[in-house]
Amino acid sequence: MLTEAMRKVTPQLVLLDAAAQPAGCTLPLFGLDAAALSARMAQAGEPAWRGRQLTEALYRQRLADLNEFTTLPKPLRQRLIAEGWQVGRPAVAQVFQSVDGTERYLIECGDAQTVETVWMPEGDDGDSGDEGDSANEAASSLAEGDSAHRRWKATLCVSSQIGCAVNCQFCLTAKLGLQRNLSAGEIAGQVVAVLARHAVEVGRDRVNLVFMGMGEPFLNYDSFMGAVRLLVTEVGLSPRRMTVSTSGIVPGIERFAAEPPEMRPRLALSLNAPNDSVREQLMPINRKWPIEAVLEAMRAVPMRPRERITFEYVLLAGVTDQPAHAREVARLARRSGLPVKVNLIAWNPGPGIDYTMPQPEAIESFRRTLIDEGIPAYLRKPRGRDIFAACGQLKRTVEG
Ligand code: SAH
Ligand code: SF4
């Protein structure tokens, strides 16, 4: 069944390299890596090892104000501030709290633009780390930790652009169009700001990152991977606990395939349809890069042991949730030759989008069919629907 909205889809021109604009402050330090910070210190006439102190303060101690950088001598701090240096980390401007514990943040990026980030305690059942540690993870999610601090197990959903140019017909973010790309510091800054807010202990708490907020990460590739490098190298997070989701940008997937394994997050594809003809109605990008071209690019990504690629699949009543669709998805998954699991997402409604939520029986029967066909399939819990924080609902809605 095609809805009126789907018939109206026209081919979409996608900007491959809209330039990242810098945030508002004059000399932002956040976003620079250890080498760049050392170079900045050398330029300021200081020994390069002061760069290491800055790195510690920015990414490990997560300080947001240069006045608090007490490892630097006070006169140096004062001189840097007088010269216009600032931390320049994106700041949480507004918080919306859901009844289910989810928090949605509007994060300010310094030019009056805000971006959305979502914190989901207990995760969302869809994107835990590499398969190998999921059993341990289940056990430790119950752990209380010591009396001082209950351990976190949470998923953090991060944005890569303000708005999105890809124009998927079921997604509220698409309604914004592309406002601008985020810089590496603005992407990593969302993470560090939220880790600071919840006093997360890196290495002890289990926080998964999903690059599944606003925007298409592979249309802002350099900033996205720059953020990953900062988060791995300076913040200390593991790329095996990060998942990047793409609508199927082939040149981005090709670059991703060449990243070193120790720096590469896990990969998810927003498949969302059982075949090209349905997919191109829902996702105009499919006309540029059809399913087989995307799978071909994905086959070049060297998988780690036990790693799987995730197919995300949004269930739209009558459009993608039929039993025949499930069988087609299973065949497609097998034919792909990829180690695949499927994350089913019941479509989250939004104003002005003309689809219908799937019935619970249709969701369960879809999942059952995939499992009976030998394809691992999970249902992603909708989180924070009451505050417009669920998948595809990120549009900087200020009520909630
Ligand atoms: N742009 C990237 C990542 C962000 S979208 C991508 O599309 O992969 C994250 C996921 O939310 C995608 O799998 C997308 O298909 C899904 N999604 C978008 N709108 C949705 C909605 N209204 N309800 C449920 N899922 C949605
Ligand atoms: Fe962009 Fe992803 Fe939404 Fe499509 S689903 S419009 S790619 S954010």
PDB file of N, CA, C and O and ligand atoms in Angstrom, residues 164 170-172 211-213 215-217 245-247 270 272 312 314 345-349 380 391-393, ligand 1:
ATOM      1  N   CYS A 164      18.922  17.081   8.375  1.00  0.00           N
ATOM      2  CA  CYS A 164      19.414  16.006   7.505  1.00  0.00           C
ATOM      3  C   CYS A 164      18.910  16.243   6.089  1.00  0.00           C
ATOM      4  O   CYS A 164      17.787  16.700   5.894  1.00  0.00           O
ATOM      5  N   PHE A 170       9.634   8.884   6.359  1.00  0.00           N
ATOM      6  CA  PHE A 170       9.011   8.530   7.644  1.00  0.00           C
ATOM      7  C   PHE A 170       9.675   9.250   8.817  1.00  0.00           C
ATOM      8  O   PHE A 170       9.307   9.032   9.958  1.00  0.00           O
ATOM      9  N   CYS A 171      10.673  10.097   8.548  1.00  0.00           N
ATOM     10  CA  CYS A 171      11.544  10.615   9.612  1.00  0.00           C
ATOM     11  C   CYS A 171      11.313  12.102   9.848  1.00  0.00           C
ATOM     12  O   CYS A 171      11.338  12.900   8.916  1.00  0.00           O
ATOM     13  N   LEU A 172      11.133  12.454  11.110  1.00  0.00           N
ATOM     14  CA  LEU A 172      10.846  13.847  11.450  1.00  0.00           C
ATOM     15  C   LEU A 172      12.062  14.758  11.238  1.00  0.00           C
ATOM     16  O   LEU A 172      11.922  15.918  10.871  1.00  0.00           O
ATOM     17  N   PHE A 211      25.558   6.489  16.898  1.00  0.00           N
ATOM     18  CA  PHE A 211      25.511   7.694  16.054  1.00  0.00           C
ATOM     19  C   PHE A 211      24.241   7.570  15.223  1.00  0.00           C
ATOM     20  O   PHE A 211      24.274   7.211  14.047  1.00  0.00           O
ATOM     21  N   MET A 212      23.141   7.807  15.891  1.00  0.00           N
ATOM     22  CA  MET A 212      21.822   7.596  15.281  1.00  0.00           C
ATOM     23  C   MET A 212      20.876   8.744  15.602  1.00  0.00           C
ATOM     24  O   MET A 212      19.657   8.595  15.553  1.00  0.00           O
ATOM     25  N   GLY A 213      21.449   9.874  15.998  1.00  0.00           N
ATOM     26  CA  GLY A 213      20.608  11.039  16.282  1.00  0.00           C
ATOM     27  C   GLY A 213      20.277  11.771  14.986  1.00  0.00           C
ATOM     28  O   GLY A 213      20.037  11.147  13.958  1.00  0.00           O
ATOM     29  N   GLY A 215      20.770  13.585  11.585  1.00  0.00           N
ATOM     30  CA  GLY A 215      21.776  13.670  10.532  1.00  0.00           C
ATOM     31  C   GLY A 215      22.281  12.332  10.028  1.00  0.00           C
ATOM     32  O   GLY A 215      22.017  11.276  10.593  1.00  0.00           O
ATOM     33  N   GLU A 216      23.020  12.426   8.919  1.00  0.00           N
ATOM     34  CA  GLU A 216      23.590  11.240   8.277  1.00  0.00           C
ATOM     35  C   GLU A 216      25.115  11.305   8.483  1.00  0.00           C
ATOM     36  O   GLU A 216      25.800  12.108   7.836  1.00  0.00           O
ATOM     37  N   PRO A 217      25.641  10.471   9.378  1.00  0.00           N
ATOM     38  CA  PRO A 217      27.077  10.570   9.703  1.00  0.00           C
ATOM     39  C   PRO A 217      27.983  10.462   8.478  1.00  0.00           C
ATOM     40  O   PRO A 217      29.010  11.139   8.414  1.00  0.00           O
ATOM     41  N   SER A 245      25.128   4.450  12.258  1.00  0.00           N
ATOM     42  CA  SER A 245      24.064   4.031  11.355  1.00  0.00           C
ATOM     43  C   SER A 245      24.059   4.916  10.123  1.00  0.00           C
ATOM     44  O   SER A 245      24.152   6.142  10.222  1.00  0.00           O
ATOM     45  N   THR A 246      23.963   4.276   8.963  1.00  0.00           N
ATOM     46  CA  THR A 246      23.902   5.046   7.722  1.00  0.00           C
ATOM     47  C   THR A 246      22.681   4.640   6.909  1.00  0.00           C
ATOM     48  O   THR A 246      22.243   3.493   6.960  1.00  0.00           O
ATOM     49  N   SER A 247      22.197   5.616   6.149  1.00  0.00           N
ATOM     50  CA  SER A 247      21.084   5.329   5.242  1.00  0.00           C
ATOM     51  C   SER A 247      21.590   4.636   3.968  1.00  0.00           C
ATOM     52  O   SER A 247      20.797   4.296   3.105  1.00  0.00           O
ATOM     53  N   SER A 270      20.392   1.440   7.729  1.00  0.00           N
ATOM     54  CA  SER A 270      18.941   1.653   7.784  1.00  0.00           C
ATOM     55  C   SER A 270      18.345   1.043   6.520  1.00  0.00           C
ATOM     56  O   SER A 270      18.228   1.707   5.501  1.00  0.00           O
ATOM     57  N   ASN A 272      15.197  -0.771   6.198  1.00  0.00           N
ATOM     58  CA  ASN A 272      13.829  -0.223   6.250  1.00  0.00           C
ATOM     59  C   ASN A 272      12.860  -0.709   5.184  1.00  0.00           C
ATOM     60  O   ASN A 272      11.706  -0.279   5.161  1.00  0.00           O
ATOM     61  N   GLU A 312      18.784  -2.072  10.364  1.00  0.00           N
ATOM     62  CA  GLU A 312      17.642  -1.472  11.067  1.00  0.00           C
ATOM     63  C   GLU A 312      16.450  -1.498  10.126  1.00  0.00           C
ATOM     64  O   GLU A 312      16.582  -1.260   8.922  1.00  0.00           O
ATOM     65  N   VAL A 314      12.489  -0.204  10.007  1.00  0.00           N
ATOM     66  CA  VAL A 314      11.337   0.504  10.585  1.00  0.00           C
ATOM     67  C   VAL A 314      10.052  -0.141  10.057  1.00  0.00           C
ATOM     68  O   VAL A 314       9.872  -0.259   8.840  1.00  0.00           O
ATOM     69  N   ILE A 345      12.258  -1.708  14.428  1.00  0.00           N
ATOM     70  CA  ILE A 345      11.841  -0.481  15.124  1.00  0.00           C
ATOM     71  C   ILE A 345      10.405  -0.197  14.710  1.00  0.00           C
ATOM     72  O   ILE A 345      10.130  -0.020  13.517  1.00  0.00           O
ATOM     73  N   ALA A 346       9.509  -0.218  15.680  1.00  0.00           N
ATOM     74  CA  ALA A 346       8.136   0.174  15.350  1.00  0.00           C
ATOM     75  C   ALA A 346       8.158   1.660  15.047  1.00  0.00           C
ATOM     76  O   ALA A 346       8.737   2.452  15.793  1.00  0.00           O
ATOM     77  N   TRP A 347       7.549   2.041  13.953  1.00  0.00           N
ATOM     78  CA  TRP A 347       7.588   3.449  13.540  1.00  0.00           C
ATOM     79  C   TRP A 347       7.022   4.363  14.637  1.00  0.00           C
ATOM     80  O   TRP A 347       5.975   4.088  15.216  1.00  0.00           O
ATOM     81  N   ASN A 348       7.758   5.425  14.937  1.00  0.00           N
ATOM     82  CA  ASN A 348       7.304   6.429  15.895  1.00  0.00           C
ATOM     83  C   ASN A 348       6.645   7.562  15.133  1.00  0.00           C
ATOM     84  O   ASN A 348       7.252   8.130  14.226  1.00  0.00           O
ATOM     85  N   PRO A 349       5.421   7.893  15.504  1.00  0.00           N
ATOM     86  CA  PRO A 349       4.704   8.912  14.737  1.00  0.00           C
ATOM     87  C   PRO A 349       5.258  10.310  14.951  1.00  0.00           C
ATOM     88  O   PRO A 349       5.931  10.578  15.953  1.00  0.00           O
ATOM     89  N   ARG A 380      13.623  -3.141  18.941  1.00  0.00           N
ATOM     90  CA  ARG A 380      14.177  -2.024  19.721  1.00  0.00           C
ATOM     91  C   ARG A 380      13.048  -1.361  20.506  1.00  0.00           C
ATOM     92  O   ARG A 380      12.037  -0.968  19.946  1.00  0.00           O
ATOM     93  N   CYS A 391      13.489   7.195  18.103  1.00  0.00           N
ATOM     94  CA  CYS A 391      14.086   7.199  16.764  1.00  0.00           C
ATOM     95  C   CYS A 391      13.231   8.001  15.802  1.00  0.00           C
ATOM     96  O   CYS A 391      12.026   7.816  15.729  1.00  0.00           O
ATOM     97  N   GLY A 392      13.882   8.866  15.059  1.00  0.00           N
ATOM     98  CA  GLY A 392      13.175   9.598  14.008  1.00  0.00           C
ATOM     99  C   GLY A 392      12.320  10.729  14.519  1.00  0.00           C
ATOM    100  O   GLY A 392      11.637  11.394  13.755  1.00  0.00           O
ATOM    101  N   GLN A 393      12.362  11.002  15.822  1.00  0.00           N
ATOM    102  CA  GLN A 393      11.526  12.087  16.361  1.00  0.00           C
ATOM    103  C   GLN A 393      12.335  13.337  16.698  1.00  0.00           C
ATOM    104  O   GLN A 393      11.803  14.271  17.296  1.00  0.00           O
TER     105      GLN A 393
HETATM  106  N1  SAH B   1      20.730   9.043   9.410  1.00  0.00           N
HETATM  107  C1  SAH B   1      21.168   7.797   9.900  1.00  0.00           C
HETATM  108  C2  SAH B   1      21.185   7.736  11.407  1.00  0.00           C
HETATM  109  C3  SAH B   1      20.050   8.408  12.139  1.00  0.00           C
HETATM  110  S1  SAH B   1      18.438   7.758  11.914  1.00  0.00           S
HETATM  111  C4  SAH B   1      20.332   6.686   9.348  1.00  0.00           C
HETATM  112  O1  SAH B   1      19.270   6.950   8.772  1.00  0.00           O
HETATM  113  O2  SAH B   1      20.735   5.541   9.463  1.00  0.00           O
HETATM  114  C5  SAH B   1      18.421   6.389  13.076  1.00  0.00           C
HETATM  115  C6  SAH B   1      17.355   5.333  12.780  1.00  0.00           C
HETATM  116  O3  SAH B   1      16.031   5.818  13.065  1.00  0.00           O
HETATM  117  C7  SAH B   1      17.338   4.899  11.322  1.00  0.00           C
HETATM  118  O4  SAH B   1      17.460   3.506  11.243  1.00  0.00           O
HETATM  119  C8  SAH B   1      15.976   5.322  10.836  1.00  0.00           C
HETATM  120  O5  SAH B   1      15.508   4.441   9.856  1.00  0.00           O
HETATM  121  C9  SAH B   1      15.155   5.321  12.087  1.00  0.00           C
HETATM  122  N2  SAH B   1      13.977   6.178  12.033  1.00  0.00           N
HETATM  123  C10 SAH B   1      13.843   7.353  11.399  1.00  0.00           C
HETATM  124  N3  SAH B   1      12.600   7.860  11.599  1.00  0.00           N
HETATM  125  C11 SAH B   1      11.934   6.975  12.379  1.00  0.00           C
HETATM  126  C12 SAH B   1      10.632   6.951  12.960  1.00  0.00           C
HETATM  127  N4  SAH B   1       9.776   7.950  12.776  1.00  0.00           N
HETATM  128  N5  SAH B   1      10.295   5.904  13.728  1.00  0.00           N
HETATM  129  C13 SAH B   1      11.187   4.903  13.958  1.00  0.00           C
HETATM  130  N6  SAH B   1      12.432   4.891  13.452  1.00  0.00           N
HETATM  131  C14 SAH B   1      12.807   5.908  12.666  1.00  0.00           C
END
